[in-house]
Coordinates of C-alpha atoms in Angstrom, one line a residue:
X1474 CA -19.0 52.4 0.4
X1475 CA -21.2 49.5 -0.8
X1476 CA -20.1 48.5 -4.3
X1477 CA -23.0 46.8 -6.3
X1478 CA -22.6 43.1 -6.8
X1479 CA -22.6 43.1 -10.6
X1480 CA -22.6 39.4 -10.8
X1481 CA -25.8 39.0 -8.8
X1482 CA -27.4 41.9 -10.7
X1483 CA -26.7 40.4 -14.1
X1484 CA -27.9 37.0 -12.9
X1485 CA -31.2 38.3 -11.5
X1486 CA -31.8 40.2 -14.8
X1487 CA -31.3 37.1 -16.9
X1488 CA -33.4 35.0 -14.6
X1489 CA -36.3 37.4 -14.7
X1490 CA -36.1 38.3 -18.3
X1491 CA -35.3 35.0 -20.0
X1492 CA -35.8 32.1 -17.6
X1493 CA -34.1 28.9 -17.1
X1494 CA -35.1 27.5 -20.5
X1495 CA -32.5 29.7 -22.2
X1496 CA -29.8 28.3 -19.9
X1497 CA -30.8 24.8 -21.0
X1498 CA -30.7 25.9 -24.6
X1499 CA -27.2 27.4 -24.0
X1500 CA -26.0 24.1 -22.5
X1501 CA -27.3 22.2 -25.5
X1502 CA -25.6 24.6 -27.9
X1503 CA -22.3 24.1 -26.0
X1504 CA -22.6 20.4 -26.6
X1505 CA -23.5 20.9 -30.2
X1506 CA -20.7 23.3 -30.9
X1507 CA -18.1 21.5 -28.7
X1508 CA -15.2 20.6 -30.9
X1509 CA -16.3 22.9 -33.7
X1510 CA -15.3 26.4 -34.6
X1511 CA -11.6 25.9 -33.9
X1512 CA -10.6 28.2 -36.8
X1513 CA -8.7 25.4 -38.5
X1514 CA -6.3 24.8 -35.6
X1515 CA -5.8 21.7 -33.5
X1516 CA -8.0 21.6 -30.3
X1517 CA -6.1 22.6 -27.2
X1518 CA -5.5 19.8 -24.6
X1519 CA -8.4 19.5 -22.1
X1520 CA -7.6 21.5 -18.9
X1521 CA -7.3 19.3 -15.9
X1522 CA -6.9 19.6 -12.2
X1523 CA -8.5 22.1 -9.9
X1524 CA -9.5 25.7 -10.8
X1525 CA -10.5 28.1 -8.0
X1526 CA -12.9 30.8 -9.2
X1527 CA -13.8 33.9 -7.1
X1528 CA -17.5 34.8 -7.6
X1529 CA -20.5 35.7 -5.5
X1530 CA -21.6 32.2 -4.5
X1531 CA -21.8 28.5 -5.3
X1532 CA -25.4 29.1 -6.3
X1533 CA -24.4 31.7 -8.8
X1534 CA -21.9 29.2 -10.4
X1535 CA -24.5 26.5 -10.6
X1536 CA -27.0 28.8 -12.2
X1537 CA -24.7 30.6 -14.6
X1538 CA -21.7 28.4 -15.4
X1539 CA -22.1 24.8 -14.3
X1540 CA -23.6 23.5 -17.5
X1541 CA -20.9 25.2 -19.6
X1542 CA -18.1 23.7 -17.5
X1543 CA -19.7 20.2 -17.6
X1544 CA -19.8 20.4 -21.4
X1545 CA -16.6 22.3 -22.2
X1546 CA -14.3 21.5 -19.3
X1547 CA -15.4 18.1 -17.9
X1548 CA -12.0 17.3 -16.4
X1549 CA -11.7 20.6 -14.4
X1550 CA -12.5 20.4 -10.7
X1551 CA -14.1 23.8 -10.0
X1552 CA -13.9 25.2 -6.5
X1553 CA -15.9 28.4 -5.9
X1554 CA -14.4 31.1 -3.6
X1555 CA -17.4 33.0 -2.5
X1556 CA -17.3 36.8 -2.3
X1557 CA -20.9 37.3 -1.0
X1558 CA -19.7 37.9 2.6
X1559 CA -17.5 40.8 1.6
X1560 CA -20.4 43.2 1.5
X1561 CA -22.1 44.8 4.4
X1562 CA -22.2 47.9 6.7
X1563 CA -18.8 49.0 7.9
X1564 CA -16.9 46.8 5.4
X1565 CA -14.5 48.2 2.8
X1566 CA -15.4 45.9 0.0
X1567 CA -12.1 46.2 -2.0
X1568 CA -9.9 45.8 1.0
X1569 CA -11.9 42.6 1.9
X1570 CA -11.7 41.4 -1.8
X1571 CA -7.9 41.9 -2.0
X1572 CA -7.5 40.1 1.4
X1573 CA -9.6 37.2 0.0
X1574 CA -7.4 37.0 -3.1
X1575 CA -4.2 36.9 -1.0
X1576 CA -5.5 34.3 1.5
X1577 CA -7.8 32.1 -0.7
X1578 CA -5.7 32.4 -3.9
X1579 CA -8.4 31.9 -6.5
X1580 CA -7.1 31.3 -10.1
X1581 CA -9.9 33.0 -12.0
X1582 CA -11.5 36.3 -11.1
X1583 CA -14.9 37.4 -12.6
X1584 CA -15.0 41.1 -12.0
X1585 CA -16.8 44.4 -12.6
X1586 CA -15.2 47.4 -14.2
X1587 CA -14.8 49.0 -10.7
X1588 CA -13.0 45.9 -9.4
X1589 CA -10.9 45.5 -12.5
X1590 CA -9.5 49.0 -12.1
X1591 CA -8.7 48.6 -8.4
X1592 CA -7.1 45.2 -8.8
X1593 CA -4.8 46.5 -11.5
X1594 CA -3.7 49.3 -9.2
X1595 CA -3.1 46.7 -6.4
X1596 CA -1.0 44.5 -8.7
X1597 CA -3.3 41.6 -8.3
X1598 CA -4.0 40.7 -12.0
X1599 CA -2.0 38.6 -14.5
X1600 CA -1.0 40.3 -17.7
X1601 CA -2.8 38.4 -20.5
X1602 CA -0.9 40.1 -23.3
X1603 CA 1.8 37.3 -23.7
X1604 CA -0.9 34.6 -23.7
X1605 CA -3.0 36.5 -26.3
X1606 CA 0.1 36.8 -28.5
X1607 CA 1.1 33.2 -28.0
X1608 CA -2.3 31.8 -28.9
X1609 CA -3.1 34.4 -31.5
X1610 CA -6.3 35.2 -29.7
X1611 CA -8.4 37.3 -32.0
X1612 CA -8.7 40.9 -30.7
X1613 CA -9.3 42.5 -34.1
X1614 CA -13.0 41.6 -34.2
X1615 CA -13.8 42.8 -30.7
X1616 CA -15.5 46.2 -30.1
X1617 CA -12.6 48.7 -30.1
X1618 CA -14.1 50.6 -27.2
X1619 CA -14.1 47.5 -25.0
X1620 CA -10.4 46.8 -25.8
X1621 CA -9.6 50.5 -25.3
X1622 CA -11.1 50.5 -21.9
X1623 CA -9.2 47.3 -20.8
X1624 CA -5.9 48.6 -22.1
X1625 CA -6.3 52.1 -20.8
X1626 CA -6.9 50.8 -17.3
X1627 CA -3.9 48.5 -17.7
X1628 CA -1.7 51.2 -19.1
X1629 CA -1.3 49.4 -22.4
X1630 CA -1.5 45.9 -21.0
X1631 CA -4.6 43.6 -21.0
X1632 CA -5.4 42.2 -17.6
X1633 CA -8.8 40.9 -18.6
X1634 CA -11.3 40.3 -21.4
X1635 CA -15.1 40.9 -21.5
X1636 CA -17.6 39.2 -23.8
X1637 CA -20.4 41.8 -23.7
X1638 CA -21.1 45.5 -23.2
X1639 CA -23.9 48.0 -22.7
X1640 CA -24.3 51.5 -24.2
X1641 CA -27.3 53.8 -24.7
X1642 CA -28.9 55.2 -27.8
X1643 CA -31.6 57.7 -28.6
X1644 CA -34.9 56.0 -29.4
X1645 CA -37.6 57.9 -31.4
X1646 CA -41.2 57.4 -32.3
X1647 CA -41.3 57.7 -36.1
X1648 CA -45.1 57.9 -36.2
X1649 CA -45.2 61.0 -34.0
X1650 CA -42.5 62.7 -36.1
X1651 CA -44.3 61.8 -39.3
X1652 CA -47.6 63.1 -38.1
X1653 CA -46.2 66.5 -37.3
X1654 CA -43.9 66.5 -40.4
X1655 CA -40.8 66.9 -38.3
X1656 CA -37.5 65.6 -39.5
X1657 CA -36.1 62.6 -37.6
X1658 CA -33.3 63.1 -35.0
X1659 CA -29.8 63.1 -36.3
X1660 CA -27.1 60.7 -35.2
X1661 CA -25.3 61.9 -32.0
X1662 CA -26.8 65.4 -31.7
X1663 CA -25.7 67.8 -29.0
X1664 CA -27.9 68.2 -26.0
X1665 CA -28.9 71.6 -27.1
X1666 CA -30.0 70.2 -30.5
X1667 CA -32.0 67.5 -28.7
X1668 CA -33.9 70.0 -26.5
X1669 CA -34.6 72.3 -29.4
X1670 CA -36.0 69.3 -31.3
X1671 CA -38.1 68.3 -28.3
X1672 CA -39.5 71.9 -28.1
X1673 CA -41.3 71.3 -31.4
X1674 CA -43.7 68.8 -29.7
X1675 CA -45.5 71.3 -27.4
X1676 CA -48.9 70.1 -28.3
X1677 CA -52.3 70.6 -26.8
X1678 CA -53.7 68.5 -23.9
X1679 CA -53.4 68.1 -20.2
X1680 CA -50.2 67.0 -18.4
X1681 CA -51.4 63.4 -18.4
X1682 CA -52.5 63.3 -22.0
X1683 CA -50.1 65.3 -24.2
X1684 CA -47.1 63.9 -26.1
X1685 CA -43.8 65.2 -24.8
X1686 CA -40.8 65.7 -27.0
X1687 CA -38.3 63.9 -24.7
X1688 CA -38.6 61.9 -21.5
X1689 CA -36.3 59.7 -19.4
X1690 CA -38.0 57.6 -16.7
X1691 CA -37.0 56.9 -13.1
X1692 CA -35.3 60.2 -12.5
X1693 CA -35.9 61.3 -8.9
X1694 CA -35.8 65.0 -9.8
X1695 CA -34.6 67.3 -12.6
X1696 CA -31.3 67.3 -10.8
X1697 CA -30.8 63.7 -12.1
X1698 CA -31.0 64.9 -15.7
X1699 CA -28.5 67.7 -14.9
X1700 CA -26.1 65.1 -13.5
X1701 CA -26.6 62.7 -16.4
X1702 CA -25.9 65.4 -19.0
X1703 CA -22.9 66.6 -17.0
X1704 CA -21.4 63.2 -16.8
X1705 CA -22.0 62.8 -20.6
X1706 CA -20.0 65.9 -21.1
X1707 CA -17.2 64.9 -18.8
X1708 CA -17.9 67.3 -16.0
X1709 CA -17.4 66.7 -12.3
X1710 CA -18.8 68.3 -9.2
X1711 CA -15.4 68.2 -7.4
X1712 CA -11.7 68.3 -8.5
X1713 CA -9.8 65.0 -8.8
X1714 CA -8.2 65.5 -5.4
X1715 CA -11.6 65.7 -3.8
X1716 CA -10.8 69.1 -2.1
X1717 CA -12.6 71.8 -4.1
X1718 CA -16.1 72.0 -5.5
X1719 CA -16.3 72.9 -9.2
X1720 CA -20.0 73.8 -9.6
X1721 CA -19.9 77.5 -10.3
X1722 CA -18.6 77.2 -13.9
X1723 CA -19.9 78.2 -17.3
X1724 CA -20.3 74.6 -18.3
X1725 CA -22.6 73.7 -15.3
X1726 CA -24.5 77.0 -15.8
X1727 CA -25.3 76.0 -19.4
X1728 CA -26.5 72.5 -18.4
X1729 CA -28.6 73.8 -15.4
X1730 CA -30.1 76.5 -17.7
X1731 CA -30.9 74.0 -20.4
X1732 CA -32.7 71.6 -18.0
X1733 CA -34.5 74.2 -16.0
X1734 CA -35.8 76.0 -19.1
X1735 CA -37.0 72.6 -20.4
X1736 CA -39.0 71.8 -17.2
X1737 CA -40.4 75.4 -16.8
X1738 CA -41.6 75.5 -20.4
X1739 CA -43.2 72.0 -20.2
X1740 CA -41.0 70.5 -22.8
X1741 CA -39.7 68.0 -20.2
X1742 CA -41.9 66.0 -17.8
X1743 CA -41.0 64.6 -14.4
X1744 CA -43.2 61.7 -13.4
X1745 CA -41.1 59.9 -10.8
X1746 CA -42.3 59.6 -7.2
X1747 CA -39.0 59.4 -5.1
X1748 CA -40.7 58.4 -1.8
X1749 CA -42.6 55.5 -3.3
X1750 CA -41.0 52.2 -2.1
X1751 CA -42.7 49.6 -4.2
X1752 CA -43.4 49.8 -8.0
X1753 CA -45.9 47.5 -9.6
X1754 CA -46.3 46.9 -13.3
X1755 CA -48.5 49.9 -13.8
X1756 CA -45.9 52.2 -12.1
X1757 CA -43.1 50.9 -14.3
X1758 CA -45.2 51.4 -17.5
X1759 CA -46.1 54.9 -16.4
X1760 CA -42.5 55.8 -16.1
X1761 CA -41.9 54.5 -19.7
X1762 CA -43.7 57.3 -21.4
X1763 CA -41.9 56.5 -24.7
X1764 CA -43.2 52.9 -24.6
X1765 CA -46.7 54.3 -24.0
X1766 CA -46.4 56.5 -27.1
X1767 CA -46.5 59.7 -25.1
X1768 CA -42.8 60.8 -25.6
X1769 CA -41.3 61.4 -29.0
X1770 CA -37.8 60.5 -27.8
X1771 CA -36.0 58.8 -25.0
X1772 CA -32.5 57.5 -24.2
X1773 CA -32.3 53.9 -23.3
X1774 CA -30.2 50.7 -23.5
X1775 CA -30.9 47.4 -25.2
X1776 CA -33.5 46.6 -22.5
X1777 CA -35.7 49.3 -24.0
X1778 CA -36.3 47.1 -27.1
X1779 CA -37.5 44.3 -24.9
X1780 CA -39.8 46.7 -23.0
X1781 CA -41.3 47.8 -26.3
X1782 CA -42.0 44.2 -27.3
X1783 CA -43.5 43.4 -23.9
X1784 CA -45.8 46.3 -24.0
X1785 CA -46.9 45.5 -27.5
X1786 CA -46.0 49.0 -28.7
X1787 CA -47.8 49.5 -32.1
X1788 CA -45.9 52.5 -33.3
X1789 CA -42.9 52.5 -35.7
X1790 CA -39.7 53.4 -33.9
X1791 CA -36.0 53.6 -34.7
X1792 CA -32.6 54.5 -33.0
X1793 CA -29.7 56.9 -33.5
X1794 CA -26.6 57.6 -31.4
X1795 CA -27.1 59.2 -28.1
X1796 CA -26.4 62.9 -27.6
X1797 CA -22.8 63.8 -27.1
X1798 CA -20.7 67.0 -26.9
X1799 CA -17.2 65.7 -27.7
X1800 CA -15.8 66.5 -31.2
X1801 CA -16.2 63.0 -32.4
X1802 CA -19.7 62.8 -30.8
X1803 CA -19.3 59.1 -29.9
X1804 CA -18.6 59.1 -26.2
X1805 CA -21.4 57.5 -24.1
X1806 CA -21.9 57.9 -20.4
X1807 CA -23.7 54.5 -20.2
X1808 CA -20.9 52.5 -21.8
X1809 CA -19.6 49.6 -19.7
X1810 CA -18.4 46.1 -20.3
X1811 CA -19.4 43.0 -18.4
X1812 CA -18.3 40.7 -16.9
X1813 CA -14.5 40.9 -17.0
X1814 CA -12.6 37.6 -16.9
X1815 CA -9.2 38.0 -15.2
X1816 CA -6.5 35.8 -13.8
X1817 CA -4.9 36.2 -10.4
X1818 CA -1.3 37.4 -10.7
X1819 CA -0.4 34.6 -8.2
X1820 CA -2.6 31.9 -9.7
X1821 CA -1.4 28.3 -9.4
X1822 CA -3.3 27.2 -12.5
X1823 CA -2.7 29.9 -15.1
X1824 CA -3.0 27.6 -18.1
X1825 CA -6.5 26.3 -17.2
X1826 CA -7.7 29.8 -16.1
X1827 CA -6.6 31.1 -19.5
X1828 CA -8.4 28.4 -21.4
X1829 CA -11.6 29.4 -19.6
X1830 CA -11.0 33.1 -20.3
X1831 CA -10.4 32.3 -23.9
X1832 CA -13.6 30.2 -24.2
X1833 CA -16.0 32.7 -22.7
X1834 CA -14.5 35.5 -24.8
X1835 CA -14.3 33.5 -28.0
X1836 CA -16.5 33.0 -31.0
X1837 CA -18.2 29.8 -29.8
X1838 CA -19.5 31.4 -26.6
X1839 CA -20.5 34.5 -28.5
X1840 CA -22.4 32.5 -31.0
X1841 CA -24.3 30.8 -28.1
X1842 CA -25.0 34.1 -26.3
X1843 CA -26.4 35.6 -29.5
X1844 CA -29.1 32.9 -29.4
X1845 CA -29.8 33.0 -25.7
X1846 CA -29.2 36.5 -24.4
X1847 CA -30.3 40.1 -25.0
X1848 CA -26.9 41.4 -24.0
X1849 CA -24.7 43.1 -26.7
X1850 CA -21.8 40.9 -27.7
X1851 CA -18.4 42.5 -27.9
X1852 CA -17.9 40.4 -31.0
X1853 CA -20.0 42.4 -33.5
X1854 CA -20.3 39.7 -36.0
X1855 CA -22.8 38.1 -33.7
X1856 CA -24.9 41.2 -33.2
X1857 CA -28.2 40.2 -34.8
X1858 CA -30.9 42.6 -35.9
X1859 CA -34.0 42.8 -33.7
X1860 CA -37.3 43.0 -35.5
X1861 CA -35.6 44.6 -38.5
X1862 CA -33.7 47.1 -36.5
X1863 CA -29.9 47.3 -36.9
X1864 CA -28.0 47.4 -33.6
X1865 CA -25.3 49.6 -35.2
X1866 CA -26.1 52.7 -33.1
X1867 CA -25.1 50.7 -29.9
X1868 CA -21.7 49.9 -31.5
X1869 CA -20.9 53.4 -32.7
X1870 CA -19.3 54.3 -29.3
X1871 CA -15.8 55.1 -28.0
X1872 CA -14.4 54.9 -24.5
X1873 CA -13.7 58.3 -23.1
X1874 CA -12.1 58.3 -19.6
X1875 CA -13.4 61.8 -18.8
X1876 CA -17.0 60.8 -19.7
X1877 CA -17.1 57.5 -17.8
X1878 CA -15.5 58.7 -14.5
X1879 CA -18.2 59.8 -12.1
X1880 CA -17.0 58.3 -8.8
X1881 CA -14.3 60.0 -6.7
X1882 CA -13.1 57.8 -3.9
X1883 CA -11.2 60.7 -2.3
X1884 CA -14.4 62.4 -1.2
X1885 CA -15.6 61.7 2.4
X1886 CA -18.6 59.4 2.4
X1887 CA -20.5 61.6 4.8
X1888 CA -20.3 64.5 2.3
X1889 CA -22.1 62.8 -0.6
X1890 CA -25.5 62.9 1.0
X1891 CA -25.0 66.5 2.3
X1892 CA -24.1 67.7 -1.2
X1893 CA -27.2 66.0 -2.6
X1894 CA -29.5 67.8 -0.1
X1895 CA -27.9 71.1 -0.9
X1896 CA -28.2 70.6 -4.7
X1897 CA -31.9 69.4 -4.4
X1898 CA -32.8 72.5 -2.3
X1899 CA -31.2 74.9 -4.8
X1900 CA -32.8 73.1 -7.8
X1901 CA -36.2 73.5 -6.2
X1902 CA -35.4 77.2 -5.6
X1903 CA -34.4 77.7 -9.3
X1904 CA -37.5 75.8 -10.5
X1905 CA -40.2 77.2 -8.2
X1906 CA -38.9 80.3 -6.4
X1907 CA -37.5 82.4 -9.2
X1908 CA -33.9 82.0 -8.1
X1909 CA -31.6 82.5 -11.1
X1910 CA -29.2 79.7 -12.3
X1911 CA -26.2 81.9 -11.4
X1912 CA -27.5 82.6 -7.9
X1913 CA -28.4 78.9 -7.3
X1914 CA -25.1 77.6 -8.4
X1915 CA -23.3 80.2 -6.3
X1916 CA -25.1 78.9 -3.3
X1917 CA -24.3 75.3 -4.2
X1918 CA -20.6 76.3 -4.5
X1919 CA -20.4 78.1 -1.2
X1920 CA -22.6 75.7 0.9
X1921 CA -21.1 72.6 -0.7
X1922 CA -17.5 73.8 -0.1
X1923 CA -18.3 74.5 3.5
X1924 CA -19.9 71.0 3.9
X1925 CA -16.9 69.4 2.2
X1926 CA -14.4 71.2 4.5
X1927 CA -16.4 70.2 7.5
X1928 CA -16.5 66.5 6.4
X1929 CA -12.7 66.5 6.1
X1930 CA -12.4 68.1 9.5
X1931 CA -14.7 65.5 11.1
X1932 CA -12.7 62.7 9.5
X1933 CA -9.4 64.1 10.9
X1934 CA -10.9 64.2 14.4
X1935 CA -12.1 60.6 14.0
X1936 CA -8.7 59.3 12.9
X1937 CA -7.0 61.3 15.6
X1938 CA -4.9 63.3 13.1
X1939 CA -5.5 66.6 14.8

């Protein structure tokens, strides 16, 4: 399975959105703040010697980190252990990554949430808890959900720290609500409440003119919305062992019914063209019906705010917590932290690696990031308002293991595409051919189980286990 290169993705996002000038500003701020903000304690000795860092490439280091290290750690000789060759057809990324750690012995690992979890299980990460206690590193002002995630994966121990996070919120067009005298959305409604609210916007006009109550862009089919809601509610297609399909349940029937009724009634609109290979500016803007003023509500992350500014959206808008079904209504399917700074359990230069981890997760780096980045800082004290809008809804989130887990590595890779085809076919039948939700899900359950059993059988033949 190809695991996304999160470092490269984040870098490209920053490069396109903010440009190199912000990196120059960040470097200048490092120099300005260097030696400051020590919370009254004596400055730690400058780390010296070599520090081996595992990350995508030398180019990535030069773009993202070189200026910081020059200003903050001038006596460290940084050696990049590139991970870019670990990806590719037929390669098991995590096996290759662990092999690289064993053979190349990097001190510092900059990881994604997927890698963090797997490296803990493989015993490859250093427990930071004693270092955190010794240096009295401030955890109390970090987003609790971020610390909860890191500790839960580490079974109570902290094997890494992350300076930023992402979560989603419900954006709404205040002008549209005011015009129709409809009360604004409540914080963290259920999905049923959201769809009922969206039903109140069934106005006049053609498909390309009317205002819809709710829309999420870049969904290949209504099935994507079904999957999104299911993940938000902690549902899975298959049991944890990867042996049995779990589609023909009351919970999935409720979600399928909710989405199908929404599309059939015209409350929801599907605009995405899945076979289109290239999307220009007009295509992207067409997918953002909320930004165009043609959807009363949408779910989005912090990037939605930047999109609204780029489009010059003239309407008044605000945010509340995203829909949730759990009792506390604060779980979020789009919550993740990035990047995670960890130390190799067999690191030769633990002390220097720890100084780097501390810095990039400390107040000084957070203060710089608040002036140069649109990412959400884990240190909430640096979460600035944007155009008068509080970012509080993004921070009102808790980590829920059931909500976040959507990937099951026990499933044969060949089965995933087969299940998608089966589900798409039945979704089309339920939407267009009058097939009931109950009958459609029964077909998905039966055909999907047959495909899963066949995939396992084929794997056994390949491995010679028969």
